[in-house]
PDB file of C-alpha atoms in Angstrom:
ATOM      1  CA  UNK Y   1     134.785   3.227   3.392  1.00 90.00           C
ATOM      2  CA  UNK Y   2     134.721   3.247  -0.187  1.00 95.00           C
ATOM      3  CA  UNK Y   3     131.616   1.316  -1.988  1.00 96.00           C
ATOM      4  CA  UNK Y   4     132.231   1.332  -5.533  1.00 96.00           C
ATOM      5  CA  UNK Y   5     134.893  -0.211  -8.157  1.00 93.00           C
ATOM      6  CA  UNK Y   6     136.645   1.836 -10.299  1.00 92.00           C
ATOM      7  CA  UNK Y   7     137.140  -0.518 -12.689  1.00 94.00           C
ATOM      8  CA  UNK Y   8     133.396  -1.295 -13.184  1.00 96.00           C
ATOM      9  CA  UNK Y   9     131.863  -3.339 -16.381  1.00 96.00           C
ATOM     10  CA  UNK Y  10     128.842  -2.820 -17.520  1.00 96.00           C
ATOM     11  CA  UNK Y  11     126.492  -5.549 -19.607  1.00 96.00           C
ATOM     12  CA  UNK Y  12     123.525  -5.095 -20.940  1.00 95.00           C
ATOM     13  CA  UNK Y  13     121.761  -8.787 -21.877  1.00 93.00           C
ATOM     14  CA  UNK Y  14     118.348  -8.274 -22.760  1.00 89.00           C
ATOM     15  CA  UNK Y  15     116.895  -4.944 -21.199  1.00 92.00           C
ATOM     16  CA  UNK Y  16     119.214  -6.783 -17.878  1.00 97.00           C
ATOM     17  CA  UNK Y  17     121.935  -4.823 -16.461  1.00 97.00           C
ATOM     18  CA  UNK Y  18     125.249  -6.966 -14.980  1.00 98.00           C
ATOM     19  CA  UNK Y  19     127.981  -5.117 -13.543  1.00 98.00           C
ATOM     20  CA  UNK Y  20     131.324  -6.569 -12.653  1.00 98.00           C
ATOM     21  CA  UNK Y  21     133.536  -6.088 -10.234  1.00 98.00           C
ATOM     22  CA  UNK Y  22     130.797  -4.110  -8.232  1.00 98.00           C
ATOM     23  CA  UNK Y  23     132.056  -3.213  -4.956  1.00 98.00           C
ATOM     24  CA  UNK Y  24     135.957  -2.492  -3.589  1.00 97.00           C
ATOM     25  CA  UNK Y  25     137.334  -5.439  -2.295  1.00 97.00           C
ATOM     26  CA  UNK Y  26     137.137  -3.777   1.458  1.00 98.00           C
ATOM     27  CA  UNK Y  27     133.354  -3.442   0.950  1.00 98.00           C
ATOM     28  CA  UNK Y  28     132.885  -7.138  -0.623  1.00 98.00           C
ATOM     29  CA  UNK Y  29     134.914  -8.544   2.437  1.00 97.00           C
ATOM     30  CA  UNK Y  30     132.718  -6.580   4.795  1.00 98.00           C
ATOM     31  CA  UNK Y  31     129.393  -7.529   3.328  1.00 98.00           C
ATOM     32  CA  UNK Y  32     130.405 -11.414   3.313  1.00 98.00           C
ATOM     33  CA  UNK Y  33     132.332 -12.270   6.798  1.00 97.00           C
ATOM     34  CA  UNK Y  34     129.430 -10.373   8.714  1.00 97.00           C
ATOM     35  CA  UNK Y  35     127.188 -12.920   7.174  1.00 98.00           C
ATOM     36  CA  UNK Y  36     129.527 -15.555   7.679  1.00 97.00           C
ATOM     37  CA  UNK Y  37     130.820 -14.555  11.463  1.00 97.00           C
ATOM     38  CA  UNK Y  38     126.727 -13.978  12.441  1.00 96.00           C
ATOM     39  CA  UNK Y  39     125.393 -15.251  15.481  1.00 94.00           C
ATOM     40  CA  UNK Y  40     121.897 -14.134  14.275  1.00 95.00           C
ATOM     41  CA  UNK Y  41     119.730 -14.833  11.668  1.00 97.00           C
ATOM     42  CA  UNK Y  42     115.961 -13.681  10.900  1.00 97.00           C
ATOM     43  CA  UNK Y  43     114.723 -17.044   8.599  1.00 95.00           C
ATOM     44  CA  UNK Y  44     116.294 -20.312   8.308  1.00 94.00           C
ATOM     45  CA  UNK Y  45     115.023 -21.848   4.803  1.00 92.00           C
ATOM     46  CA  UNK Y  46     115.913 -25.809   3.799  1.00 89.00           C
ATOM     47  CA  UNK Y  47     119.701 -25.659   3.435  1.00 92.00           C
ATOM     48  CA  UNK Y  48     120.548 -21.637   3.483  1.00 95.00           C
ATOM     49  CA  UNK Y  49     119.348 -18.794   6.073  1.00 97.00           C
ATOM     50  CA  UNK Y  50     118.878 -15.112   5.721  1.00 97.00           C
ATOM     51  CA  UNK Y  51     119.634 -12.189   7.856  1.00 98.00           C
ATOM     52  CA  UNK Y  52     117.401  -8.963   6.725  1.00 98.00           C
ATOM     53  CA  UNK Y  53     118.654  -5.836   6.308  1.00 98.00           C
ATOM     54  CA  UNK Y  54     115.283  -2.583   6.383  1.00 97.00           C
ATOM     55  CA  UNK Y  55     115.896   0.824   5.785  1.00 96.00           C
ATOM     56  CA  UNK Y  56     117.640   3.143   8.488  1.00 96.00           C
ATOM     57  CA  UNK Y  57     118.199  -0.138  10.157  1.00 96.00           C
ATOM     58  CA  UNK Y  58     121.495  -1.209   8.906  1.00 97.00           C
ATOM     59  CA  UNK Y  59     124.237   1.225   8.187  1.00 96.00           C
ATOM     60  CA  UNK Y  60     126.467  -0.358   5.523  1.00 97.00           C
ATOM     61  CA  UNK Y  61     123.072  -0.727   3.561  1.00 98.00           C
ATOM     62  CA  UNK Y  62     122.539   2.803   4.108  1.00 97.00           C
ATOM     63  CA  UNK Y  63     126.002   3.343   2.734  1.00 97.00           C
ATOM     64  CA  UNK Y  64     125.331   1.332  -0.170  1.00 98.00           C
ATOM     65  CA  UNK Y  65     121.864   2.591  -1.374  1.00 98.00           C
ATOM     66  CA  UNK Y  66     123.112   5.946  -0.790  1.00 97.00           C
ATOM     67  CA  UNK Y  67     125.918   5.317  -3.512  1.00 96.00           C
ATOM     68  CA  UNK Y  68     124.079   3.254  -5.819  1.00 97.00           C
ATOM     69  CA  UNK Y  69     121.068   6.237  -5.602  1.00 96.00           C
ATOM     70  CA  UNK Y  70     123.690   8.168  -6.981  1.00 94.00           C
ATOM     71  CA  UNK Y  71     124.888   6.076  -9.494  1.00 93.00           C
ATOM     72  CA  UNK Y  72     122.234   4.129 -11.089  1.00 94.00           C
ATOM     73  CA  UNK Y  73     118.323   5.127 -11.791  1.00 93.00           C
ATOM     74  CA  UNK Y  74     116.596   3.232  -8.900  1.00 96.00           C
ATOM     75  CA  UNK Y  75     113.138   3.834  -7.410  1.00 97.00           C
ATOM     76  CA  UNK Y  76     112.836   4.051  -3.430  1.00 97.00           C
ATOM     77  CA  UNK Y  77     114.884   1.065  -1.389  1.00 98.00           C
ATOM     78  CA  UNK Y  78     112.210  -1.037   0.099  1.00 97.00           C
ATOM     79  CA  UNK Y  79     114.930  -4.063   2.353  1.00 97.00           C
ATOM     80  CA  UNK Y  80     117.867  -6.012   1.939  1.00 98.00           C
ATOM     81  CA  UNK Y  81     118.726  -9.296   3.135  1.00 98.00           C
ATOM     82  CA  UNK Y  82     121.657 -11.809   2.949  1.00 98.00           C
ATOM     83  CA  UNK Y  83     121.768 -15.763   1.957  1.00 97.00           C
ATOM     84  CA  UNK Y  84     123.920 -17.906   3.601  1.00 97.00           C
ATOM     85  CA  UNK Y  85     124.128 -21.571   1.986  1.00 96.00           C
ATOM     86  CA  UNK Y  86     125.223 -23.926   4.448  1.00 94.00           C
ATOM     87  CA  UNK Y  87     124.823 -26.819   2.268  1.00 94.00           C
ATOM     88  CA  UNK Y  88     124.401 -27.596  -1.339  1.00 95.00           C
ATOM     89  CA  UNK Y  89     120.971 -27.424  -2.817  1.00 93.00           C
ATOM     90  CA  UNK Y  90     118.621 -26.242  -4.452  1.00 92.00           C
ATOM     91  CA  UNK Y  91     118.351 -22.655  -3.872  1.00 91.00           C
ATOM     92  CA  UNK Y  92     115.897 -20.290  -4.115  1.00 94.00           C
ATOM     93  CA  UNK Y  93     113.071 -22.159  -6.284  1.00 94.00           C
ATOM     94  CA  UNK Y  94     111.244 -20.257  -8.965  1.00 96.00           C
ATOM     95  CA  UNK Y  95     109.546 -17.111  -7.321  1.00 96.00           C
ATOM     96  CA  UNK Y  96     108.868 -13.248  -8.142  1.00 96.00           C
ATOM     97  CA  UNK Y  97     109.540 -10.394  -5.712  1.00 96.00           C
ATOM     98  CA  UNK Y  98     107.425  -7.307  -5.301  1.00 94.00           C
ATOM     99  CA  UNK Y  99     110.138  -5.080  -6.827  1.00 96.00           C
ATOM    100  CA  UNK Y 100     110.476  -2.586  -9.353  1.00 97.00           C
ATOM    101  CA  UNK Y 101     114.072  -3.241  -9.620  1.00 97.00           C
ATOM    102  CA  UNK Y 102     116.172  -6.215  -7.812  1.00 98.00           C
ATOM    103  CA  UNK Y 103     120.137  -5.805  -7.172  1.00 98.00           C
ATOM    104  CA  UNK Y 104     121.444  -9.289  -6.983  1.00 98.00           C
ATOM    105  CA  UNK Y 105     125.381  -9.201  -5.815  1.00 98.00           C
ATOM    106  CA  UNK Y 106     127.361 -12.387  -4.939  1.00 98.00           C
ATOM    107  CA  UNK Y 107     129.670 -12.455  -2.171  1.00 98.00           C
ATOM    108  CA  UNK Y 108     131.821 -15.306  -2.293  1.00 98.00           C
ATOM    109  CA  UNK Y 109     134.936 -15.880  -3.651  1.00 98.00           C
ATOM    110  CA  UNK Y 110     135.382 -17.587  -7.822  1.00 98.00           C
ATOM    111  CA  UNK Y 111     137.835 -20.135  -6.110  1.00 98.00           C
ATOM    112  CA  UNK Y 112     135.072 -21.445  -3.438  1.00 98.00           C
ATOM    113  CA  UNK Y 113     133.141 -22.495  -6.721  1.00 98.00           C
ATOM    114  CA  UNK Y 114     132.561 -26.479  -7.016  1.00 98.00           C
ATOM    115  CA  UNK Y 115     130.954 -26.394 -10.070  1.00 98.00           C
ATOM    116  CA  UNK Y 116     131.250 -23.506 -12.453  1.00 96.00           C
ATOM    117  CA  UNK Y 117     127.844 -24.397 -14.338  1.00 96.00           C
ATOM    118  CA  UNK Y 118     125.422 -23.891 -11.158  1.00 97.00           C
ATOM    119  CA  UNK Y 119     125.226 -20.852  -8.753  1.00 98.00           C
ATOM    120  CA  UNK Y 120     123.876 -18.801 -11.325  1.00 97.00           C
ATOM    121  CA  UNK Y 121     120.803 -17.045 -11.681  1.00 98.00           C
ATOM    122  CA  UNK Y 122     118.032 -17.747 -14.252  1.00 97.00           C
ATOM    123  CA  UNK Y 123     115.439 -15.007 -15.021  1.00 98.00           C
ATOM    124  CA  UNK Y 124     112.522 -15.760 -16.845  1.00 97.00           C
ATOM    125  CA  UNK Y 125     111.089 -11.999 -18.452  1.00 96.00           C
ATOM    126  CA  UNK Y 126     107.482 -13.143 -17.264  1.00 96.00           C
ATOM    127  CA  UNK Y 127     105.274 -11.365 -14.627  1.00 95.00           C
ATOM    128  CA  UNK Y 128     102.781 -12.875 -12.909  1.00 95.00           C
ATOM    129  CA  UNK Y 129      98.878 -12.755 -13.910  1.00 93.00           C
ATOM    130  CA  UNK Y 130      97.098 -10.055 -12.364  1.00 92.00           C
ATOM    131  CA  UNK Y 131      94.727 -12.278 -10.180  1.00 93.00           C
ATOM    132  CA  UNK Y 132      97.549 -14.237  -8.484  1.00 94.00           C
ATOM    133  CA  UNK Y 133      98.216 -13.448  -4.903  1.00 93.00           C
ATOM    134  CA  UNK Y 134     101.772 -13.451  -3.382  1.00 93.00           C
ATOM    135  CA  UNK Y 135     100.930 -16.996  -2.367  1.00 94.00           C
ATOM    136  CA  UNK Y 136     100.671 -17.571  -5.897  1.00 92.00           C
ATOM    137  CA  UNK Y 137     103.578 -15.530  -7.293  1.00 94.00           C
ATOM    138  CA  UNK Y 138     106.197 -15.899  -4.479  1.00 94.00           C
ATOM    139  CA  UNK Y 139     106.250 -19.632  -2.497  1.00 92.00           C
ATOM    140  CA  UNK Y 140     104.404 -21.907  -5.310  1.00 92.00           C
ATOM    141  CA  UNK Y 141     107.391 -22.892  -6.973  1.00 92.00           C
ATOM    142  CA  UNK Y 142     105.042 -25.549  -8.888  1.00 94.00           C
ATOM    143  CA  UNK Y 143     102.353 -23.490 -10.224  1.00 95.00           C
ATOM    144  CA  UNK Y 144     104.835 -20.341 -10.993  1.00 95.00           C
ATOM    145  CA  UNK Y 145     106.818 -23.270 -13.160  1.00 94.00           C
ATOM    146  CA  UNK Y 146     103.950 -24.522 -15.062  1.00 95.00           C
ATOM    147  CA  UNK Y 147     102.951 -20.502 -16.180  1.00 95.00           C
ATOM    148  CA  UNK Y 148     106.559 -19.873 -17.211  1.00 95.00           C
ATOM    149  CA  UNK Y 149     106.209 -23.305 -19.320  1.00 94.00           C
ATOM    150  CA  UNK Y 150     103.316 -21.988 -20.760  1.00 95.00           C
ATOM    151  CA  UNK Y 151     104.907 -19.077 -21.960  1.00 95.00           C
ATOM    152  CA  UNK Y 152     107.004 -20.367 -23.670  1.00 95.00           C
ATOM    153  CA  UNK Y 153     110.079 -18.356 -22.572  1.00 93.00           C
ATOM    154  CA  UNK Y 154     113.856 -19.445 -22.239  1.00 94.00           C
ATOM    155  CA  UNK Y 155     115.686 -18.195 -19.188  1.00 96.00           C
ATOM    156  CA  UNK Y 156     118.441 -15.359 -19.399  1.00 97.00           C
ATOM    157  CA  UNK Y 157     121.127 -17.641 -17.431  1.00 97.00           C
ATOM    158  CA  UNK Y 158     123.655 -15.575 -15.563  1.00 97.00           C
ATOM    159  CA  UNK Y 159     126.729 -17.625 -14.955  1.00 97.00           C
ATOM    160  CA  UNK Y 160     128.081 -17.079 -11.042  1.00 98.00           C
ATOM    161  CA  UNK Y 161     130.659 -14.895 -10.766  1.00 98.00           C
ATOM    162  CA  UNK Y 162     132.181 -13.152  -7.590  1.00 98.00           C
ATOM    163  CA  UNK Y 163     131.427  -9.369  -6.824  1.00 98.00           C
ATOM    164  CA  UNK Y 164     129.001  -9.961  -9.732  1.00 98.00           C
ATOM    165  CA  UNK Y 165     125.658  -7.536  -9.748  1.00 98.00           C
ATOM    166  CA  UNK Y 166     122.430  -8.335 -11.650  1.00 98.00           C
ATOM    167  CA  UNK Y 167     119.648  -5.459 -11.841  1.00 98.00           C
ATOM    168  CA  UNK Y 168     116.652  -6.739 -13.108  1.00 98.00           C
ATOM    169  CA  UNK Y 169     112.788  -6.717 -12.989  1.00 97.00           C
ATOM    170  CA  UNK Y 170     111.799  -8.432  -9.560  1.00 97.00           C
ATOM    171  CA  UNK Y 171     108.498  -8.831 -10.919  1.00 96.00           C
ATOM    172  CA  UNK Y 172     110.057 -11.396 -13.592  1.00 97.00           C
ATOM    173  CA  UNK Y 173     110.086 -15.203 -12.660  1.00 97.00           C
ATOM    174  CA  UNK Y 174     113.520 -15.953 -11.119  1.00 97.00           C
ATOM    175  CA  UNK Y 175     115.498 -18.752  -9.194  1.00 97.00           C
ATOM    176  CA  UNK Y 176     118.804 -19.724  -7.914  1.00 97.00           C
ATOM    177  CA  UNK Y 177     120.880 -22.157 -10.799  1.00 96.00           C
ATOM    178  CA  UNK Y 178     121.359 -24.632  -8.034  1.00 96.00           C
ATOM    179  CA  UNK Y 179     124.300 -24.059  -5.541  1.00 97.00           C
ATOM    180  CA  UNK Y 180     127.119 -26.374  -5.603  1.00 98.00           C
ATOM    181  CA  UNK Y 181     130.592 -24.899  -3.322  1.00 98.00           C
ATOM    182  CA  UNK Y 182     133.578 -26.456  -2.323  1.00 97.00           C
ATOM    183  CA  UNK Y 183     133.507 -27.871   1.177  1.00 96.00           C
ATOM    184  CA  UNK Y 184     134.714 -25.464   4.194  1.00 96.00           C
ATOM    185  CA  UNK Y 185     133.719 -22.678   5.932  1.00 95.00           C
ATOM    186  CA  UNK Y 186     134.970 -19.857   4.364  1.00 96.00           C
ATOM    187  CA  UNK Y 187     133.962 -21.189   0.730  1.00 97.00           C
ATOM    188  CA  UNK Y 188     129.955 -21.164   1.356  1.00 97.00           C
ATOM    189  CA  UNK Y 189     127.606 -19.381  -1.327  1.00 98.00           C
ATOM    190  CA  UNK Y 190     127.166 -15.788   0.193  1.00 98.00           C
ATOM    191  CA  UNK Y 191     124.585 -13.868  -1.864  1.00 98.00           C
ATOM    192  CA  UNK Y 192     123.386  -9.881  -0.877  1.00 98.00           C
ATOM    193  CA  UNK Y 193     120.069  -8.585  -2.563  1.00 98.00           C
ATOM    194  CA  UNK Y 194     118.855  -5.328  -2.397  1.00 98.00           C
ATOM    195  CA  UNK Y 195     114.675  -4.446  -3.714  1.00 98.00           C
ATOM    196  CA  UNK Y 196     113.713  -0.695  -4.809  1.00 98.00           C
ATOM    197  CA  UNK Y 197     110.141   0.752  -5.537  1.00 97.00           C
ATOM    198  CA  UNK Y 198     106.938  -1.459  -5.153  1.00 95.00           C
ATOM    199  CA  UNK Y 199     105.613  -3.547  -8.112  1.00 91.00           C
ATOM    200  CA  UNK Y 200     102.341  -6.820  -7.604  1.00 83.00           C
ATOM    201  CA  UNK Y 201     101.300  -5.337  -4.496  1.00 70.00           C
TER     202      UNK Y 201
END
């Protein structure tokens, strides 16, 4: 199977790199009715639930990092995972990862979009102090908030788009611009992150 677009776009929006129309449309539908046809997942959260994806344990990631290891300057692939939103929400609250570089794609479709100002992504280009544990840095929404506040420092807001990818510091504060999808099963918020090379840890 093919991975990559032809027809790919490539942004550059302060030091973060988007790229449009990202994967074939084969490759896209693979990654997203998997998620949505699962029997299985590895975490439920409040309103979405994630299936993980390590390395050498899932072969279309395998695929994937192969082709993007030849395509883009990444450090090593650490995991993968997939969110599945089965309701609208919050999302993913204000959080780092331990990443040197984060590949944010989104699965679903433009047309299962409710409202076209959420589902985005906001990244705030703000690490962590060094004395904060991943405690600190990755589940206290609150505290990781009031830092960013401190700072001083607006969000680059990336507007949802399908077959959209983000690569971007995983160290920097990030968070999910709300989700808000049309009703149905197909139409849920699919999202498929990938994290390469080892950064807070």
């Amino acid at each position: 199977m093919k991975i990559f677009n032809n027809n790919q776009k490539i942004e550059d929006r302060d030091g973060i790199k988007i790229v449009d129309n990202f994967f074939t449309k084969e490759c896209l539908l693979a990654l997203k009715y998997r998620v949505l046809f699962s029997k299985y997942f590895d975490t439920k959260y409040d309103g979405y639930v994630a299936i993980d994806y390590l390395p050498t344990k899932d072969y279309l990631t395998d695929l994937i990092v192969n082709e993007i290891k030849n395509k883009f300057d990444v450090p090593k692939f650490r995991r993968a995972w997939s969110f599945l939103y089965t309701k609208n929400t919050e999302g993913v609250r204000l959080h780092c990862d331990p990443s040197i570089i984060n590949l944010n794609i989104w699965l679903s479709s433009n047309e299962s979009v409710l409202n076209p100002e959420k589902n985005g992504l906001h990244i705030y280009k703000v690490i962590p102090p060094k004395n904060w544990t991943r405690e600190d840095w990755n589940n206290d929404a609150k505290k990781s908030l009031e830092y960013v506040k401190s700072k001083n420092v607006e969000p680059v807001k990336i507007s949802y788009k399908s077959n959209r990818a983000i690569f971007f510091n995983g160290a920097f504060f990030h968070k999910t611009n709300e989700v808000s999808m049309k009703e149905g099963f197909d139409n849920m918020r699919i999202s498929y992150t990938l994290l390469f090379g080892n950064s807070l840890e």
